[in-house]
Coordinates of C-alpha atoms in Angstrom, one line a residue:
M1 CA 131.0 95.8 14.8
N2 CA 134.4 97.4 14.1
L3 CA 135.3 97.5 10.4
G4 CA 138.0 100.1 10.7
V5 CA 140.9 98.0 11.9
G6 CA 143.7 97.7 9.4
A7 CA 145.0 94.3 10.5
Y8 CA 144.0 90.7 9.6
R9 CA 141.6 88.9 11.9
D10 CA 140.6 85.2 11.8
D11 CA 137.0 84.1 11.6
A12 CA 136.7 84.4 15.4
G13 CA 137.8 88.1 15.2
K14 CA 141.2 87.3 16.8
P15 CA 144.7 88.3 15.8
F16 CA 146.3 85.5 13.7
V17 CA 149.9 84.5 14.3
L18 CA 151.1 82.2 11.4
S19 CA 152.3 78.7 12.3
C20 CA 155.4 79.2 10.1
V21 CA 156.2 82.3 12.2
R22 CA 155.9 80.4 15.5
K23 CA 158.2 77.7 14.1
A24 CA 160.7 80.3 12.8
E25 CA 160.7 81.9 16.3
A26 CA 161.4 78.5 17.9
K27 CA 164.3 77.9 15.6
I28 CA 165.8 81.3 16.3
M29 CA 165.5 80.7 20.0
K30 CA 167.1 77.3 19.7
D31 CA 170.0 78.8 17.7
L32 CA 170.9 81.1 20.6
L33 CA 171.8 84.0 18.3
D34 CA 173.5 87.1 19.7
K35 CA 172.0 90.6 20.0
E36 CA 174.7 92.5 18.1
Y37 CA 173.8 95.4 15.8
A38 CA 172.9 94.6 12.3
G39 CA 174.7 96.5 9.5
I40 CA 173.2 99.8 8.3
T41 CA 171.3 98.0 5.5
G42 CA 170.1 95.2 7.8
V43 CA 170.3 91.4 8.0
P44 CA 171.7 90.1 4.7
E45 CA 169.7 86.9 4.7
F46 CA 166.6 89.0 5.0
T47 CA 167.3 91.4 2.2
K48 CA 168.4 88.6 -0.1
G49 CA 165.1 86.7 0.5
A50 CA 163.0 89.8 0.3
A51 CA 164.5 90.7 -3.1
I52 CA 163.9 87.3 -4.5
L53 CA 160.3 87.3 -3.3
A54 CA 159.6 90.6 -4.9
Y55 CA 161.5 90.5 -8.2
G56 CA 161.5 86.7 -8.7
A57 CA 164.3 84.2 -8.7
D58 CA 164.8 84.6 -12.4
S59 CA 165.0 88.4 -12.3
A60 CA 167.7 89.7 -14.6
P61 CA 168.6 92.7 -12.4
L62 CA 169.1 90.4 -9.4
K63 CA 171.2 88.0 -11.4
E64 CA 173.3 90.9 -12.7
G65 CA 173.8 92.4 -9.3
R66 CA 171.8 95.6 -10.1
V67 CA 169.4 95.7 -7.2
A68 CA 170.3 97.9 -4.2
I69 CA 168.3 96.9 -1.1
T70 CA 168.2 97.9 2.5
Q71 CA 166.1 96.6 5.4
T72 CA 163.8 99.3 6.8
I73 CA 161.3 100.0 9.6
S74 CA 158.5 98.2 7.7
G75 CA 156.8 99.7 4.7
T76 CA 156.5 103.2 6.3
G77 CA 160.3 103.3 6.8
A78 CA 160.9 102.1 3.3
L79 CA 158.8 104.9 1.8
R80 CA 160.6 107.5 4.0
V81 CA 164.1 106.2 3.0
G82 CA 163.0 106.1 -0.6
G83 CA 161.5 109.6 -0.4
E84 CA 164.6 111.1 1.1
F85 CA 166.9 109.3 -1.4
L86 CA 164.9 110.6 -4.3
A87 CA 164.6 114.1 -2.9
K88 CA 168.4 114.1 -2.7
W89 CA 169.4 112.3 -5.8
F90 CA 166.6 112.0 -8.4
P91 CA 167.9 114.2 -11.3
T92 CA 164.8 115.4 -13.1
S93 CA 162.1 116.3 -10.6
K94 CA 161.1 116.6 -7.0
K95 CA 157.4 116.0 -7.8
I96 CA 155.8 112.7 -6.8
F97 CA 152.3 111.8 -8.0
V98 CA 150.1 109.6 -5.8
P99 CA 146.7 108.2 -6.7
T100 CA 143.4 109.8 -5.5
P101 CA 142.8 108.4 -3.0
T102 CA 145.9 106.8 -1.5
W103 CA 147.0 105.5 1.9
G104 CA 146.8 108.6 4.2
N105 CA 150.4 108.3 5.4
H106 CA 151.9 108.6 1.9
I107 CA 151.3 112.3 1.8
P108 CA 153.1 113.3 5.0
I109 CA 155.8 110.8 4.4
F110 CA 156.7 112.2 1.1
K111 CA 156.2 115.8 2.1
D112 CA 158.5 115.3 5.1
S113 CA 161.0 113.6 2.8
G114 CA 161.3 116.8 0.8
L115 CA 159.2 115.9 -2.2
E116 CA 156.3 117.9 -3.7
V117 CA 153.2 115.7 -3.5
N118 CA 150.8 115.8 -6.5
H119 CA 147.9 113.5 -7.4
Y120 CA 146.6 111.5 -10.4
K121 CA 143.0 110.2 -10.9
Y122 CA 142.4 106.7 -9.7
F123 CA 139.0 105.8 -8.2
D124 CA 135.8 106.3 -10.0
K125 CA 133.0 107.0 -7.5
K126 CA 130.3 106.4 -10.2
T127 CA 131.4 102.8 -10.7
N128 CA 133.3 102.1 -7.5
G129 CA 136.0 100.9 -9.8
L130 CA 139.1 102.2 -11.6
D131 CA 139.1 105.5 -13.6
F132 CA 141.7 104.1 -15.9
E133 CA 141.3 106.8 -18.6
G134 CA 141.7 109.6 -16.0
M135 CA 144.7 107.8 -14.5
V136 CA 146.4 107.5 -17.9
N137 CA 145.7 111.1 -18.9
D138 CA 147.0 112.5 -15.6
I139 CA 150.2 110.4 -15.8
K140 CA 150.8 111.5 -19.4
N141 CA 150.3 115.1 -18.5
A142 CA 152.5 115.1 -15.5
P143 CA 155.8 117.0 -16.0
K144 CA 158.4 114.8 -17.7
G145 CA 160.6 112.9 -15.3
S146 CA 158.1 112.9 -12.4
V147 CA 158.0 110.1 -9.8
I148 CA 154.8 108.0 -10.0
L149 CA 153.8 106.2 -6.8
M150 CA 151.8 103.0 -7.6
H151 CA 150.3 100.4 -5.3
A152 CA 151.6 97.1 -6.6
C153 CA 148.5 95.2 -5.6
A154 CA 145.5 95.5 -3.2
H155 CA 145.3 99.3 -3.5
N156 CA 144.8 100.9 -0.1
P157 CA 142.1 102.1 0.6
T158 CA 139.9 101.2 -2.4
G159 CA 140.8 97.6 -3.1
V160 CA 140.7 98.5 -6.8
D161 CA 143.6 97.3 -8.9
P162 CA 144.4 97.6 -12.7
S163 CA 144.1 94.4 -14.7
Q164 CA 147.3 92.8 -16.1
A165 CA 146.5 94.3 -19.5
Q166 CA 146.1 97.7 -17.9
W167 CA 149.4 97.3 -16.1
D168 CA 151.0 96.5 -19.5
E169 CA 149.6 99.8 -20.9
L170 CA 150.7 101.7 -17.8
S171 CA 154.3 100.5 -18.2
K172 CA 154.4 101.9 -21.7
V173 CA 152.7 105.2 -20.6
V174 CA 155.2 105.7 -17.8
K175 CA 158.1 104.9 -20.0
D176 CA 157.0 107.1 -22.9
A177 CA 156.4 110.0 -20.5
G178 CA 159.9 109.6 -19.1
H179 CA 158.6 109.1 -15.6
F180 CA 160.1 107.0 -12.7
A181 CA 157.9 104.3 -11.0
F182 CA 157.9 103.9 -7.3
F183 CA 156.0 100.8 -6.2
D184 CA 154.5 100.3 -2.7
M185 CA 154.0 96.6 -2.2
A186 CA 152.5 96.0 1.3
Y187 CA 150.3 93.1 0.4
Q188 CA 152.2 90.6 -1.8
G189 CA 150.4 87.2 -1.5
F190 CA 147.8 88.7 0.7
A191 CA 145.7 90.1 -2.2
S192 CA 145.2 87.1 -4.5
G193 CA 146.8 84.4 -2.5
S194 CA 149.7 84.1 -5.0
T195 CA 152.9 86.0 -4.4
D196 CA 153.8 85.7 -8.1
K197 CA 150.4 87.1 -9.3
D198 CA 150.6 90.0 -6.8
A199 CA 154.1 90.9 -8.1
Y200 CA 152.9 91.1 -11.7
A201 CA 153.0 94.9 -12.0
L202 CA 156.4 95.3 -10.4
R203 CA 158.0 92.5 -12.5
K204 CA 156.3 93.7 -15.7
F205 CA 157.8 97.2 -15.3
V206 CA 161.3 95.7 -14.6
K207 CA 161.0 93.4 -17.6
D208 CA 160.1 96.4 -19.7
G209 CA 163.3 98.1 -18.7
H210 CA 162.2 100.5 -16.0
L211 CA 164.6 101.3 -13.2
V212 CA 162.1 101.2 -10.4
A213 CA 162.0 101.8 -6.7
L214 CA 160.1 99.4 -4.3
S215 CA 158.8 99.7 -0.8
Q216 CA 158.1 96.2 0.7
S217 CA 156.4 95.3 4.0
F218 CA 155.9 92.0 5.8
A219 CA 153.3 93.3 8.3
K220 CA 150.3 91.9 6.4
N221 CA 151.5 88.9 4.5
M222 CA 153.4 87.4 7.5
G223 CA 151.3 89.0 10.2
L224 CA 154.4 90.8 11.6
Y225 CA 152.7 94.1 12.4
G226 CA 154.6 94.9 15.5
E227 CA 158.0 93.6 14.2
R228 CA 158.2 96.5 11.8
T229 CA 160.0 94.6 9.1
G230 CA 160.3 95.9 5.5
S231 CA 162.7 96.8 2.8
F232 CA 163.5 99.6 0.2
S233 CA 165.1 98.6 -3.1
L234 CA 166.2 100.3 -6.3
V235 CA 166.8 98.7 -9.7
T236 CA 169.9 100.3 -11.1
A237 CA 171.5 100.5 -14.5
S238 CA 174.7 98.6 -13.6
A239 CA 176.5 96.8 -10.8
E240 CA 178.8 99.9 -10.5
E241 CA 175.8 102.2 -10.1
K242 CA 174.3 99.8 -7.6
A243 CA 177.4 100.1 -5.4
R244 CA 177.1 103.9 -5.5
V245 CA 173.4 103.8 -4.6
D246 CA 174.2 101.4 -1.8
S247 CA 176.6 103.9 -0.3
Q248 CA 174.1 106.8 -0.6
I249 CA 171.3 104.7 1.0
K250 CA 173.5 104.1 4.0
I251 CA 174.0 107.9 4.2
V252 CA 170.2 108.3 4.4
V253 CA 169.7 105.6 6.9
R254 CA 172.6 106.3 9.3
P255 CA 171.3 109.5 10.8
M256 CA 167.6 108.4 10.6
Y257 CA 167.8 105.2 12.8
S258 CA 171.4 104.0 12.4
N259 CA 170.4 100.4 11.7
P260 CA 167.3 98.3 11.8
P261 CA 166.1 95.8 14.4
V262 CA 167.0 92.1 13.9
N263 CA 164.2 90.0 15.3
G264 CA 161.6 90.5 12.6
A265 CA 164.2 90.2 9.9
R266 CA 165.4 86.9 11.3
I267 CA 161.9 85.6 11.3
V268 CA 161.3 86.6 7.7
A269 CA 164.7 85.3 6.6
T270 CA 164.0 82.0 8.3
V271 CA 160.6 81.6 6.7
L272 CA 161.7 82.6 3.3
N273 CA 165.0 80.6 3.3
T274 CA 163.8 77.4 4.9
P275 CA 162.0 75.3 2.2
E276 CA 159.5 73.6 4.4
L277 CA 158.6 76.9 6.3
N278 CA 158.4 78.8 3.0
A279 CA 156.0 76.2 1.6
E280 CA 153.9 76.4 4.8
W281 CA 153.9 80.3 4.6
L282 CA 152.6 80.2 1.0
Q283 CA 149.7 78.0 2.2
E284 CA 149.0 80.3 5.1
V285 CA 149.1 83.5 3.2
K286 CA 146.7 81.9 0.7
L287 CA 144.4 80.9 3.6
M288 CA 144.3 84.5 4.7
A289 CA 143.6 85.8 1.2
D290 CA 140.9 83.2 0.6
R291 CA 139.1 84.0 3.8
I292 CA 138.8 87.7 2.8
I293 CA 137.7 86.7 -0.7
T294 CA 135.1 84.4 0.8
M295 CA 133.8 87.2 3.0
R296 CA 133.4 89.4 0.0
T297 CA 131.5 86.7 -1.8
Q298 CA 129.2 86.1 1.1
L299 CA 128.5 89.8 1.7
K300 CA 127.5 90.3 -1.9
S301 CA 125.4 87.1 -1.9
H302 CA 123.4 88.2 1.2
L303 CA 122.7 91.6 -0.3
V304 CA 121.6 90.3 -3.7
N305 CA 120.0 86.9 -2.9
D306 CA 118.7 87.2 0.7
Y307 CA 117.8 90.9 0.9
K308 CA 117.0 91.4 -2.8
S309 CA 118.9 94.6 -3.0
K310 CA 118.3 96.3 -6.4
L311 CA 121.7 98.1 -6.3
N312 CA 124.8 96.8 -8.1
W313 CA 127.2 95.2 -5.6
D314 CA 129.7 93.7 -8.1
H315 CA 132.4 96.1 -6.8
I316 CA 132.5 94.1 -3.6
T317 CA 133.9 91.1 -5.3
N318 CA 135.7 93.0 -8.1
Q319 CA 137.9 94.8 -5.5
I320 CA 140.7 92.9 -3.8
G321 CA 142.7 92.8 -0.6
M322 CA 141.9 93.9 2.9
F323 CA 139.8 97.0 2.2
C324 CA 136.6 97.6 0.3
Y325 CA 135.1 100.9 -0.8
T326 CA 131.4 100.1 -0.4
G327 CA 130.1 103.2 -2.1
L328 CA 128.2 104.3 1.0
T329 CA 127.7 108.0 1.5
P330 CA 128.8 109.8 4.7
E331 CA 125.1 110.0 5.6
Q332 CA 124.6 106.3 5.2
V333 CA 127.8 105.7 7.2
E334 CA 126.3 107.7 10.0
K335 CA 123.2 105.5 9.9
M336 CA 125.3 102.4 10.0
K337 CA 126.9 103.7 13.1
N338 CA 123.9 105.1 14.9
E339 CA 121.2 102.6 13.9
H340 CA 123.2 99.4 13.5
H341 CA 126.4 99.9 15.5
V342 CA 128.6 99.2 12.6
Y343 CA 131.7 101.4 12.5
L344 CA 133.6 102.3 9.3
T345 CA 135.3 105.3 7.9
K346 CA 133.2 108.2 6.6
D347 CA 134.3 107.5 3.0
G348 CA 132.5 104.1 3.2
R349 CA 135.7 102.0 3.4
I350 CA 135.4 98.8 5.4
S351 CA 138.1 96.4 6.4
V352 CA 137.0 93.0 5.1
A353 CA 139.2 91.4 7.7
G354 CA 136.7 92.5 10.3
I355 CA 133.9 90.5 8.7
S356 CA 133.3 86.9 9.9
S357 CA 131.0 84.1 9.1
K358 CA 129.1 85.1 12.2
N359 CA 128.5 88.7 11.4
V360 CA 128.5 88.9 7.6
E361 CA 124.7 88.5 7.3
Y362 CA 124.1 91.2 9.9
L363 CA 126.4 93.5 8.0
A364 CA 124.6 92.8 4.7
K365 CA 121.2 93.6 6.4
A366 CA 122.6 96.9 7.8
I367 CA 123.9 97.9 4.4
H368 CA 120.6 97.1 2.8
E369 CA 118.7 99.0 5.4
V370 CA 120.6 102.2 4.8
T371 CA 120.7 101.9 1.0
K372 CA 117.3 100.7 0.1

């Protein structure tokens, strides 16, 4: 049983291609579009739709023409473009603070971009939840004008997110400390099933007057893993500043990969900008999120109700998104592998997408056997 895969699987354990994506592909094929280069910042219909999805149709910076955005090579490319832009132009600091733990690729991406990577407290191993007090203290004590990297929703790898009230407080903490927020949003819609709910943190910071950076990916929420489709955007102070930022982003992108591929961007643009496909996508992304939430509920239920585990497993359902930090020790993880043939990372992280209705009880029994 492989629980290490970082991609969504259906209940049969198979890769899932969304129906709206198939329909968008069919429409694109029928339109017989050319294969010319996109501009340096990508397919305009894509970046427009991506910005509205992230910031909201009523976003003041969007209406005022203050959001600079470029298509990127998925979320990884967005982070790299953002890192290089900030290393070159951010005026106060070259320090970026990331949560402990964070997605493993964050650290080399930002180091290779020319930023100095530091850390702030995030995960509490005692509760398998958020160390909010430690997080706030570390952000407050970071040098003024630091860049603070935040997972907008479905924190990878822990699945632990701040509450909306905690995000409200974090917005004030970051602003009072004079820091700059850089959001990584790889799971919008995939976490809760609602694209608006999952964008709460980003939109709250923008509403509170932060000039934020955003990395956006469509790998998870549209299942476009191999299409490498994402965007990097910056909220600027004015339309004039936005024009200057656009120019500098192009200077970062041009020697890196010249311009982005068009196929994935055309798929996303077609889905986002075609009302019936957009409606179908919102249903399908909720279906994926709901399946993962259901697997969490069933896993906890088997542990508590069927195997009568005396341990507290609330964190399984309190966490959100594709990944779950189980709280298993490295020794227990070894037993899972050697005695039960269940494979997960040494830190006890599992991909909930790898659980199905057919194997969830077996997983619960294995966890119970190594923790009782």
